[in-house]
Amino acid sequence: MTPSHKSLADTTAEGIIKYIIDNKLKEGAQLPNETTLSSLMGVGRSTLREAIRALVSRNILTVQQGSGIYVCHNTGVADDPLGFTFIENKEKLVTDLLEFRMMIEPRVAAMAASKATPEQAEELLHLAERVAECYVLGKSHSEADAIFHAKIAEISGNVIVPQLEPLIMHAIDMLIDITHSELKEETIRTHMSIVNAIRKNDAIAAQDAMTLHLIYNRDRLRKAHEEKSSSNFNQ
Amino acid sequence: MTPSHKSLADTTAEGIIKYIIDNKLKEGAQLPNETTLSSLMGVGRSTLREAIRALVSRNILTVQQGSGIYVCHNTGVADDPLGFTFIENKEKLVTDLLEFRMMIEPRVAAMAASKATPEQAEELLHLAERVAECYVLGKSHSEADAIFHAKIAEISGNVIVPQLEPLIMHAIDMLIDITHSELKEETIRTHMSIVNAIRKNDAIAAQDAMTLHLIYNRDRLRKAHEEKSSSNFNQ
């Protein structure tokens, strides 16, 4: 592993990032093929491939065999951006993730309520209904739930918060895992309260509804932890 | 770029991550050498090297030539975890980053005040003094400033918030860049108010002091944007 080799692939990766930015390529846009990229970057095929592999692992590019090289969804946001894999205490992780969501999501909901157009509010209603449908059909609602919360983040207009999508997804997955999805009624009802407040552009009501939604989640999580520690005690 | 090749290096990278977690290796711990890792993972040297390079670019490993392979500081937290590189409007990015900090940092300061030991409070005082020193000596204070805020995050006890260190660092850098570091007096004074509140374990005062600190920042940023747009107008 000579440093110069690493450095050339790194420089090439940076060159490709610059190319994406300069050409204002967005999610789903196709890049030139390998031959063209090789000559654009002035490197051989193997260095180019190494650079592309690094960009694939950083969620900047996606390679479709036989079709081409494309810019990723949520460009450059890592799957595990904050290294949760390396946080050992998963019980604390899920509690702290919820605490983190309580810091940001009520205010984000208020911002979304201030800015939502009627079209965005309808779209959000549709997404809340999809979460409810998953419950009714007995399907996992974790993805639909994350999409619902990500949409509120998008409507808020803040450019940072939607990038936290993988964190929220992670938080929802872990929560469902621990609480065994027992939040059915409360989730459907509080999601609807959030949607209704945003439809009315009522920022305070949206903030309250989101706070309530997360408090129900936290309460359920606390009970799950208590049940777990009392069953450990009884063993 | 055959998928099988990519997949083998990926599997090897996952194997190394599992090894780090199973053996509870922390920041700075040394991994076995290449020969031993190759046989542990059951792959050839070139696949192993590709896997290691991928882990280096994900800030999980660091390779010291002639010395060995080590676990990184802030293991697995990407340099640009949320893909800010790809957010085009930098003026909006800096404003939204400050808005994001206003959502989390006052509450984090309150949590830190509730939990801080006298030793932690002394350490924080020392870090605030280092920021002030940088100002006096005319040196860049961005790193010292980020370390001060990261320490408060650490004292809070929440495991997510300290992982946001690269975001806060990015926010501080961009802010200094735009406001030309004109926050001298206010930064030193409000940092000290935060430290004093945390030393007294006064959560409300810490929350207020952090809020005030960020409001000064936001006010200065607003003025910088206004000056910029009025100078554009006069050109």
CSV table of C-alpha atoms in Angstrom, one decimal:
chain,number,residue,atom,x,y,z
A,1,MET,CA,0.0,0.0,0.0
A,2,THR,CA,2.2,2.8,-1.2
A,3,PRO,CA,1.0,6.3,-0.3
A,4,SER,CA,1.5,7.6,-3.8
A,5,HIS,CA,-1.0,5.0,-5.2
A,6,LYS,CA,-3.6,5.9,-2.6
A,7,SER,CA,-3.0,9.5,-3.3
A,8,LEU,CA,-3.6,9.2,-7.1
A,9,ALA,CA,-7.0,7.4,-6.6
A,10,ASP,CA,-7.9,10.0,-4.0
A,11,THR,CA,-7.0,12.9,-6.3
A,12,THR,CA,-9.1,11.2,-9.1
A,13,ALA,CA,-12.0,10.8,-6.7
A,14,GLU,CA,-11.8,14.5,-5.8
A,15,GLY,CA,-11.6,15.3,-9.5
A,16,ILE,CA,-14.9,13.4,-10.1
A,17,ILE,CA,-16.5,15.2,-7.2
A,18,LYS,CA,-15.5,18.5,-8.8
A,19,TYR,CA,-16.8,17.4,-12.1
A,20,ILE,CA,-20.2,16.6,-10.5
A,21,ILE,CA,-20.4,20.0,-8.8
A,22,ASP,CA,-19.1,22.0,-11.7
A,23,ASN,CA,-21.6,20.4,-14.1
A,24,LYS,CA,-24.4,20.7,-11.5
A,25,LEU,CA,-25.2,16.9,-11.8
A,26,LYS,CA,-28.0,15.9,-9.5
A,27,GLU,CA,-29.4,12.7,-8.2
A,28,GLY,CA,-29.9,10.2,-11.0
A,29,ALA,CA,-27.7,12.1,-13.6
A,30,GLN,CA,-25.4,9.9,-15.7
A,31,LEU,CA,-21.7,10.5,-15.8
A,32,PRO,CA,-19.5,9.9,-18.9
A,33,ASN,CA,-18.4,6.3,-19.5
A,34,GLU,CA,-15.1,4.9,-18.1
A,35,THR,CA,-13.1,5.6,-21.3
A,36,THR,CA,-14.2,9.3,-21.3
A,37,LEU,CA,-13.7,9.7,-17.6
A,38,SER,CA,-10.2,8.1,-17.8
A,39,SER,CA,-9.1,10.6,-20.3
A,40,LEU,CA,-10.9,13.6,-18.5
A,41,MET,CA,-9.1,12.7,-15.3
A,42,GLY,CA,-5.8,11.8,-17.0
A,43,VAL,CA,-5.5,8.5,-15.3
A,44,GLY,CA,-5.4,4.8,-16.2
A,45,ARG,CA,-8.4,2.5,-16.0
A,46,SER,CA,-7.4,0.8,-12.8
A,47,THR,CA,-6.9,4.0,-10.9
A,48,LEU,CA,-10.2,5.3,-12.2
A,49,ARG,CA,-12.0,2.1,-11.1
A,50,GLU,CA,-10.5,2.4,-7.6
A,51,ALA,CA,-11.6,6.1,-7.4
A,52,ILE,CA,-15.1,5.0,-8.5
A,53,ARG,CA,-15.3,2.2,-6.0
A,54,ALA,CA,-14.4,4.7,-3.2
A,55,LEU,CA,-17.1,7.1,-4.4
A,56,VAL,CA,-19.6,4.2,-4.5
A,57,SER,CA,-18.8,3.3,-0.9
A,58,ARG,CA,-19.3,7.0,0.0
A,59,ASN,CA,-22.8,7.0,-1.6
A,60,ILE,CA,-21.7,9.6,-4.2
A,61,LEU,CA,-21.9,7.3,-7.3
A,62,THR,CA,-23.8,4.1,-8.2
A,63,VAL,CA,-22.7,1.8,-10.9
A,64,GLN,CA,-25.3,-0.1,-12.9
A,65,GLN,CA,-23.7,-3.0,-14.8
A,66,GLY,CA,-24.0,-2.6,-18.5
A,67,SER,CA,-25.8,0.7,-18.1
A,68,GLY,CA,-23.4,3.3,-16.6
A,69,ILE,CA,-22.3,5.4,-13.7
A,70,TYR,CA,-24.9,7.6,-12.0
A,71,VAL,CA,-25.1,10.2,-9.2
A,72,CYS,CA,-26.6,8.7,-6.0
A,73,HIS,CA,-29.8,9.6,-4.1
A,74,ASN,CA,-28.8,11.7,-1.1
A,75,THR,CA,-25.5,12.3,-2.7
A,76,GLY,CA,-22.5,11.9,-0.3
A,77,VAL,CA,-24.6,11.1,2.7
A,78,ALA,CA,-23.0,8.0,4.3
A,79,ASP,CA,-25.2,5.0,5.2
A,80,ASP,CA,-24.0,5.3,8.7
A,81,PRO,CA,-22.7,8.9,8.7
A,82,LEU,CA,-22.0,9.2,12.4
A,83,GLY,CA,-20.5,5.7,13.0
A,84,PHE,CA,-23.3,4.2,15.1
A,85,THR,CA,-21.9,0.8,14.2
A,86,PHE,CA,-19.2,1.5,16.7
A,87,ILE,CA,-21.4,2.6,19.5
A,88,GLU,CA,-21.6,-0.5,21.7
A,89,ASN,CA,-24.5,0.2,24.1
A,90,LYS,CA,-27.5,-0.1,21.7
A,91,GLU,CA,-30.0,0.6,24.5
A,92,LYS,CA,-28.4,3.9,25.2
A,93,LEU,CA,-28.1,4.6,21.5
A,94,VAL,CA,-31.8,4.2,20.9
A,95,THR,CA,-32.7,6.4,23.9
A,96,ASP,CA,-30.2,9.1,22.9
A,97,LEU,CA,-31.4,9.0,19.3
A,98,LEU,CA,-34.9,9.8,20.5
A,99,GLU,CA,-33.6,12.6,22.7
A,100,PHE,CA,-31.8,14.0,19.6
A,101,ARG,CA,-35.0,13.8,17.6
A,102,MET,CA,-36.8,15.7,20.4
A,103,MET,CA,-34.3,18.5,20.0
A,104,ILE,CA,-34.8,18.9,16.3
A,105,GLU,CA,-38.1,17.5,15.0
A,106,PRO,CA,-40.6,19.7,16.9
A,107,ARG,CA,-38.9,22.9,15.6
A,108,VAL,CA,-38.6,21.4,12.2
A,109,ALA,CA,-42.3,20.6,12.2
A,110,ALA,CA,-43.0,24.3,13.1
A,111,MET,CA,-40.8,25.5,10.3
A,112,ALA,CA,-42.6,23.1,7.9
A,113,ALA,CA,-46.0,24.4,9.0
A,114,SER,CA,-44.9,28.0,8.3
A,115,LYS,CA,-43.8,27.1,4.8
A,116,ALA,CA,-46.0,24.2,3.5
A,117,THR,CA,-47.8,24.8,0.2
A,118,PRO,CA,-51.2,23.1,-0.2
A,119,GLU,CA,-49.6,20.6,-2.6
A,120,GLN,CA,-46.9,19.7,0.0
A,121,ALA,CA,-49.5,19.3,2.7
A,122,GLU,CA,-51.5,16.9,0.4
A,123,GLU,CA,-48.3,14.9,-0.3
A,124,LEU,CA,-47.7,14.7,3.4
A,125,LEU,CA,-51.2,13.5,4.1
A,126,HIS,CA,-50.7,10.8,1.5
A,127,LEU,CA,-47.5,9.6,3.2
A,128,ALA,CA,-49.2,9.5,6.6
A,129,GLU,CA,-51.9,7.3,5.1
A,130,ARG,CA,-49.3,5.0,3.7
A,131,VAL,CA,-47.9,4.5,7.2
A,132,ALA,CA,-51.4,3.7,8.4
A,133,GLU,CA,-51.9,1.3,5.5
A,134,CYS,CA,-48.8,-0.7,6.4
A,135,TYR,CA,-50.2,-1.1,9.9
A,136,VAL,CA,-53.5,-2.3,8.6
A,137,LEU,CA,-51.9,-4.7,6.2
A,138,GLY,CA,-49.5,-6.0,8.9
A,139,LYS,CA,-46.5,-4.9,6.8
A,140,SER,CA,-43.4,-3.2,8.3
A,141,HIS,CA,-44.0,0.5,8.4
A,142,SER,CA,-40.5,1.6,9.2
A,143,GLU,CA,-39.6,2.8,5.7
A,144,ALA,CA,-42.9,4.6,5.2
A,145,ASP,CA,-42.5,6.2,8.6
A,146,ALA,CA,-39.0,7.4,7.8
A,147,ILE,CA,-40.3,8.8,4.5
A,148,PHE,CA,-43.0,10.7,6.3
A,149,HIS,CA,-40.5,12.3,8.7
A,150,ALA,CA,-38.1,13.0,5.9
A,151,LYS,CA,-40.8,14.8,3.9
A,152,ILE,CA,-41.5,17.2,6.9
A,153,ALA,CA,-37.7,17.9,7.0
A,154,GLU,CA,-37.8,18.7,3.3
A,155,ILE,CA,-40.8,21.0,3.6
A,156,SER,CA,-39.0,22.9,6.5
A,157,GLY,CA,-36.6,24.3,3.9
A,158,ASN,CA,-33.5,23.8,6.1
A,159,VAL,CA,-30.9,22.1,3.9
A,160,ILE,CA,-29.2,20.2,6.8
A,161,VAL,CA,-32.1,18.4,8.4
A,162,PRO,CA,-33.1,16.3,5.3
A,163,GLN,CA,-29.6,15.0,5.2
A,164,LEU,CA,-30.2,13.4,8.7
A,165,GLU,CA,-32.6,11.0,7.0
A,166,PRO,CA,-30.3,8.0,7.7
A,167,LEU,CA,-30.2,8.8,11.4
A,168,ILE,CA,-34.0,9.1,11.6
A,169,MET,CA,-34.3,5.8,9.7
A,170,HIS,CA,-31.9,4.2,12.1
A,171,ALA,CA,-33.8,5.6,15.1
A,172,ILE,CA,-37.1,4.4,13.8
A,173,ASP,CA,-35.8,0.9,13.0
A,174,MET,CA,-34.2,0.4,16.4
A,175,LEU,CA,-37.4,1.8,18.2
A,176,ILE,CA,-39.7,-0.6,16.3
A,177,ASP,CA,-37.3,-3.4,17.1
A,178,ILE,CA,-37.4,-2.7,20.8
A,179,THR,CA,-41.0,-1.8,21.2
A,180,HIS,CA,-42.2,-4.6,18.9
A,181,SER,CA,-44.2,-2.1,16.9
A,182,GLU,CA,-46.8,-1.5,19.7
A,183,LEU,CA,-47.3,2.1,18.9
A,184,LYS,CA,-50.0,1.5,16.3
A,185,GLU,CA,-52.9,3.8,17.5
A,186,GLU,CA,-50.8,6.6,18.8
A,187,THR,CA,-48.5,6.7,15.7
A,188,ILE,CA,-51.4,6.9,13.3
A,189,ARG,CA,-53.3,9.5,15.4
A,190,THR,CA,-50.3,11.7,16.2
A,191,HIS,CA,-49.1,11.6,12.6
A,192,MET,CA,-52.5,12.8,11.6
A,193,SER,CA,-52.3,15.7,14.1
A,194,ILE,CA,-49.0,16.7,12.7
A,195,VAL,CA,-50.4,16.6,9.1
A,196,ASN,CA,-53.5,18.6,10.1
A,197,ALA,CA,-51.4,21.3,11.8
A,198,ILE,CA,-49.1,21.6,8.8
A,199,ARG,CA,-52.1,21.8,6.4
A,200,LYS,CA,-53.4,24.8,8.4
A,201,ASN,CA,-49.9,26.4,8.5
A,202,ASP,CA,-50.2,26.4,12.3
A,203,ALA,CA,-46.6,26.3,13.5
A,204,ILE,CA,-47.3,26.1,17.2
A,205,ALA,CA,-49.8,23.2,16.8
A,206,ALA,CA,-47.3,21.4,14.5
A,207,GLN,CA,-44.6,21.7,17.1
A,208,ASP,CA,-46.9,20.5,19.9
A,209,ALA,CA,-48.1,17.5,17.8
A,210,MET,CA,-44.6,16.5,16.9
A,211,THR,CA,-43.6,16.8,20.6
A,212,LEU,CA,-46.5,14.7,21.7
A,213,HIS,CA,-45.7,12.1,19.0
A,214,LEU,CA,-42.1,11.8,20.3
A,215,ILE,CA,-43.2,11.8,23.9
A,216,TYR,CA,-45.4,8.7,23.2
A,217,ASN,CA,-42.4,7.1,21.5
A,218,ARG,CA,-40.2,7.9,24.5
A,219,ASP,CA,-42.8,6.6,27.0
A,220,ARG,CA,-43.1,3.3,25.1
A,221,LEU,CA,-39.4,3.0,25.0
A,222,ARG,CA,-39.1,3.6,28.7
A,223,LYS,CA,-41.7,0.8,29.4
A,224,ALA,CA,-39.9,-1.6,27.1
A,225,HIS,CA,-36.6,-1.0,28.9
A,226,GLU,CA,-38.4,-1.5,32.3
A,227,GLU,CA,-40.0,-4.7,31.1
A,228,LYS,CA,-36.7,-5.9,29.9
A,229,SER,CA,-34.9,-5.2,33.2
A,230,SER,CA,-37.6,-6.7,35.3
A,231,SER,CA,-37.6,-9.9,33.2
A,232,ASN,CA,-33.8,-10.0,33.5
A,233,PHE,CA,-34.3,-9.6,37.3
A,234,ASN,CA,-36.8,-12.5,37.4
A,235,GLN,CA,-34.6,-14.9,35.5
B,1,MET,CA,-15.3,-3.5,-12.4
B,2,THR,CA,-16.9,-6.9,-11.9
B,3,PRO,CA,-19.4,-7.0,-9.1
B,4,SER,CA,-17.8,-10.1,-7.5
B,5,HIS,CA,-14.5,-8.3,-7.0
B,6,LYS,CA,-16.2,-5.3,-5.4
B,7,SER,CA,-18.2,-7.6,-3.2
B,8,LEU,CA,-15.2,-9.5,-1.9
B,9,ALA,CA,-13.4,-6.3,-0.8
B,10,ASP,CA,-16.7,-5.2,0.8
B,11,THR,CA,-17.2,-8.4,2.6
B,12,THR,CA,-13.6,-8.2,3.9
B,13,ALA,CA,-14.2,-4.6,5.0
B,14,GLU,CA,-17.3,-5.8,6.9
B,15,GLY,CA,-15.2,-8.6,8.4
B,16,ILE,CA,-12.6,-6.1,9.7
B,17,ILE,CA,-15.4,-3.9,11.2
B,18,LYS,CA,-16.8,-7.0,13.0
B,19,TYR,CA,-13.2,-7.8,14.2
B,20,ILE,CA,-12.9,-4.2,15.7
B,21,ILE,CA,-16.3,-4.5,17.4
B,22,ASP,CA,-15.9,-8.0,18.7
B,23,ASN,CA,-12.4,-7.3,20.1
B,24,LYS,CA,-13.7,-3.9,21.5
B,25,LEU,CA,-10.9,-2.1,19.8
B,26,LYS,CA,-11.0,1.7,20.5
B,27,GLU,CA,-9.5,4.8,19.0
B,28,GLY,CA,-5.7,4.3,18.7
B,29,ALA,CA,-5.8,0.5,19.1
B,30,GLN,CA,-3.5,-1.4,16.7
B,31,LEU,CA,-4.8,-4.1,14.4
B,32,PRO,CA,-2.8,-7.2,13.4
B,33,ASN,CA,-0.4,-6.8,10.5
B,34,GLU,CA,-1.4,-7.4,6.9
B,35,THR,CA,-0.2,-11.0,6.8
B,36,THR,CA,-2.2,-11.9,9.9
B,37,LEU,CA,-5.3,-10.0,8.7
B,38,SER,CA,-5.1,-11.7,5.3
B,39,SER,CA,-5.2,-15.1,6.9
B,40,LEU,CA,-7.9,-14.1,9.5
B,41,MET,CA,-10.1,-12.8,6.7
B,42,GLY,CA,-9.2,-15.6,4.3
B,43,VAL,CA,-8.4,-13.3,1.4
B,44,GLY,CA,-5.3,-12.4,-0.7
B,45,ARG,CA,-3.2,-9.3,0.0
B,46,SER,CA,-4.6,-7.2,-2.8
B,47,THR,CA,-8.2,-7.7,-1.7
B,48,LEU,CA,-7.2,-6.9,1.9
B,49,ARG,CA,-5.5,-3.7,0.8
B,50,GLU,CA,-8.5,-2.6,-1.1
B,51,ALA,CA,-10.7,-3.3,2.0
B,52,ILE,CA,-8.3,-1.3,4.2
B,53,ARG,CA,-8.2,1.6,1.7
B,54,ALA,CA,-12.0,1.7,1.8
B,55,LEU,CA,-12.0,1.7,5.6
B,56,VAL,CA,-9.3,4.5,5.6
B,57,SER,CA,-11.6,6.6,3.4
B,58,ARG,CA,-14.5,6.0,5.9
B,59,ASN,CA,-12.3,7.2,8.8
B,60,ILE,CA,-12.4,3.7,10.4
B,61,LEU,CA,-8.7,2.9,10.0
B,62,THR,CA,-5.6,4.9,9.7
B,63,VAL,CA,-2.4,3.4,8.2
B,64,GLN,CA,1.0,4.6,9.5
B,65,GLN,CA,3.7,3.6,7.0
B,66,GLY,CA,6.2,1.3,8.7
B,67,SER,CA,4.3,1.2,11.9
B,68,GLY,CA,0.9,-0.5,11.4
B,69,ILE,CA,-2.9,-0.2,11.1
B,70,TYR,CA,-4.8,1.7,13.8
B,71,VAL,CA,-8.4,2.5,14.7
B,72,CYS,CA,-9.3,6.1,13.9
B,73,HIS,CA,-10.3,9.0,16.2
B,74,ASN,CA,-14.1,9.4,16.0
B,75,THR,CA,-14.3,5.9,14.4
B,76,GLY,CA,-16.5,5.7,11.4
B,77,VAL,CA,-17.6,9.4,11.4
B,78,ALA,CA,-17.1,10.6,7.9
B,79,ASP,CA,-15.2,13.9,7.3
B,80,ASP,CA,-18.3,15.2,5.5
B,81,PRO,CA,-20.9,12.9,6.9
B,82,LEU,CA,-23.9,14.7,5.5
B,83,GLY,CA,-22.6,15.5,2.0
B,84,PHE,CA,-22.3,19.3,2.5
B,85,THR,CA,-19.8,19.3,-0.5
B,86,PHE,CA,-22.9,18.8,-2.7
B,87,ILE,CA,-25.0,21.6,-1.3
B,88,GLU,CA,-24.5,24.4,-3.8
B,89,ASN,CA,-25.8,27.5,-1.9
B,90,LYS,CA,-23.1,28.1,0.7
B,91,GLU,CA,-24.8,31.2,2.1
B,92,LYS,CA,-27.9,29.1,2.8
B,93,LEU,CA,-25.8,26.3,4.2
B,94,VAL,CA,-24.1,28.5,6.8
B,95,THR,CA,-27.4,30.0,7.9
B,96,ASP,CA,-29.1,26.6,8.1
B,97,LEU,CA,-26.2,25.2,10.0
B,98,LEU,CA,-26.6,27.9,12.6
B,99,GLU,CA,-30.3,27.2,12.8
B,100,PHE,CA,-29.5,23.6,13.3
B,101,ARG,CA,-27.0,24.4,16.1
B,102,MET,CA,-29.7,26.5,17.7
B,103,MET,CA,-32.0,23.5,17.8
B,104,ILE,CA,-29.5,21.3,19.6
B,105,GLU,CA,-26.8,23.2,21.4
B,106,PRO,CA,-28.9,25.1,24.1
B,107,ARG,CA,-30.5,21.8,25.2
B,108,VAL,CA,-27.1,20.0,25.1
B,109,ALA,CA,-25.6,22.8,27.3
B,110,ALA,CA,-28.4,22.3,29.8
B,111,MET,CA,-27.8,18.6,29.9
B,112,ALA,CA,-24.0,19.2,30.3
B,113,ALA,CA,-24.8,21.6,33.2
B,114,SER,CA,-26.9,18.9,34.9
B,115,LYS,CA,-24.1,16.3,34.7
B,116,ALA,CA,-20.8,18.1,34.8
B,117,THR,CA,-18.3,17.0,37.5
B,118,PRO,CA,-16.0,19.7,38.9
B,119,GLU,CA,-13.1,18.2,36.9
B,120,GLN,CA,-15.1,18.4,33.6
B,121,ALA,CA,-16.0,22.0,34.4
B,122,GLU,CA,-12.4,22.9,35.0
B,123,GLU,CA,-11.4,21.2,31.7
B,124,LEU,CA,-14.1,23.3,29.9
B,125,LEU,CA,-12.8,26.5,31.5
B,126,HIS,CA,-9.4,25.7,30.2
B,127,LEU,CA,-10.7,25.1,26.7
B,128,ALA,CA,-12.6,28.5,26.8
B,129,GLU,CA,-9.4,30.2,27.8
B,130,ARG,CA,-7.6,28.6,24.9
B,131,VAL,CA,-10.1,30.2,22.5
B,132,ALA,CA,-9.5,33.5,24.1
B,133,GLU,CA,-5.8,33.1,23.9
B,134,CYS,CA,-6.0,32.4,20.1
B,135,TYR,CA,-7.8,35.8,19.8
B,136,VAL,CA,-5.2,37.6,21.8
B,137,LEU,CA,-2.3,36.0,19.8
B,138,GLY,CA,-4.1,36.7,16.5
B,139,LYS,CA,-4.2,33.0,15.7
B,140,SER,CA,-7.2,31.2,14.1
B,141,HIS,CA,-9.5,30.1,16.9
B,142,SER,CA,-11.7,27.8,14.8
B,143,GLU,CA,-10.2,24.6,16.0
B,144,ALA,CA,-10.1,25.6,19.7
B,145,ASP,CA,-13.7,26.8,19.3
B,146,ALA,CA,-14.9,23.5,17.9
B,147,ILE,CA,-13.1,21.6,20.7
B,148,PHE,CA,-14.9,23.8,23.3
B,149,HIS,CA,-18.3,23.0,21.8
B,150,ALA,CA,-17.4,19.3,21.3
B,151,LYS,CA,-16.4,19.1,25.0
B,152,ILE,CA,-19.9,20.4,26.1
B,153,ALA,CA,-21.4,17.7,23.8
B,154,GLU,CA,-19.3,15.1,25.5
B,155,ILE,CA,-20.2,16.2,29.0
B,156,SER,CA,-23.9,16.1,28.1
B,157,GLY,CA,-23.6,12.3,28.1
B,158,ASN,CA,-25.7,11.9,24.9
B,159,VAL,CA,-23.8,9.5,22.5
B,160,ILE,CA,-25.1,11.1,19.3
B,161,VAL,CA,-24.3,14.7,19.8
B,162,PRO,CA,-20.5,14.4,20.1
B,163,GLN,CA,-20.5,12.5,16.7
B,164,LEU,CA,-21.8,15.8,15.2
B,165,GLU,CA,-18.3,17.3,15.8
B,166,PRO,CA,-17.5,17.5,12.1
B,167,LEU,CA,-20.7,19.5,11.4
B,168,ILE,CA,-20.1,22.0,14.2
B,169,MET,CA,-16.5,22.4,13.0
B,170,HIS,CA,-17.8,23.0,9.5
B,171,ALA,CA,-20.3,25.5,10.8
B,172,ILE,CA,-17.7,27.4,12.8
B,173,ASP,CA,-15.2,27.5,9.9
B,174,MET,CA,-17.8,28.9,7.4
B,175,LEU,CA,-19.1,31.4,10.0
B,176,ILE,CA,-15.6,32.7,10.7
B,177,ASP,CA,-15.0,32.9,6.9
B,178,ILE,CA,-18.1,35.0,6.3
B,179,THR,CA,-18.0,37.3,9.4
B,180,HIS,CA,-14.2,37.8,9.2
B,181,SER,CA,-13.8,36.7,12.8
B,182,GLU,CA,-15.4,39.9,14.1
B,183,LEU,CA,-17.1,38.2,17.1
B,184,LYS,CA,-14.1,38.5,19.4
B,185,GLU,CA,-15.6,40.2,22.5
B,186,GLU,CA,-19.0,38.5,22.3
B,187,THR,CA,-17.5,35.0,21.8
B,188,ILE,CA,-15.1,35.3,24.7
B,189,ARG,CA,-17.7,36.7,27.0
B,190,THR,CA,-20.6,34.3,26.1
B,191,HIS,CA,-18.2,31.3,26.2
B,192,MET,CA,-17.4,32.3,29.8
B,193,SER,CA,-21.1,32.6,30.7
B,194,ILE,CA,-21.6,29.1,29.4
B,195,VAL,CA,-18.7,27.8,31.4
B,196,ASN,CA,-19.8,29.5,34.6
B,197,ALA,CA,-23.3,28.1,34.3
B,198,ILE,CA,-22.0,24.6,33.7
B,199,ARG,CA,-19.6,25.0,36.7
B,200,LYS,CA,-22.6,25.9,38.9
B,201,ASN,CA,-24.6,22.9,37.4
B,202,ASP,CA,-27.2,25.5,36.5
B,203,ALA,CA,-29.0,24.0,33.5
B,204,ILE,CA,-31.3,26.9,32.7
B,205,ALA,CA,-28.5,29.4,32.8
B,206,ALA,CA,-26.4,27.2,30.6
B,207,GLN,CA,-29.2,26.9,28.1
B,208,ASP,CA,-29.8,30.7,28.1
B,209,ALA,CA,-26.0,31.4,27.8
B,210,MET,CA,-25.7,29.0,24.8
B,211,THR,CA,-28.8,30.5,23.2
B,212,LEU,CA,-27.4,34.0,23.6
B,213,HIS,CA,-24.1,32.9,22.2
B,214,LEU,CA,-25.7,31.5,19.1
B,215,ILE,CA,-28.0,34.6,18.7
B,216,TYR,CA,-24.9,36.8,18.6
B,217,ASN,CA,-23.5,34.6,15.9
B,218,ARG,CA,-26.8,34.7,14.0
B,219,ASP,CA,-27.0,38.5,14.3
B,220,ARG,CA,-23.5,38.9,13.0
B,221,LEU,CA,-24.1,36.5,10.1
B,222,ARG,CA,-27.3,38.4,9.2
B,223,LYS,CA,-25.3,41.7,9.1
B,224,ALA,CA,-22.6,40.1,7.0
B,225,HIS,CA,-25.2,39.0,4.4
B,226,GLU,CA,-26.8,42.4,4.4
B,227,GLU,CA,-23.4,44.1,3.9
B,228,LYS,CA,-22.6,41.7,1.1
B,229,SER,CA,-26.0,42.3,-0.7
B,230,SER,CA,-25.8,46.1,-0.3
B,231,SER,CA,-22.2,46.1,-1.7
B,232,ASN,CA,-23.4,44.0,-4.6
B,233,PHE,CA,-26.2,46.5,-5.1
B,234,ASN,CA,-23.8,49.4,-5.2
B,235,GLN,CA,-21.4,47.9,-7.7
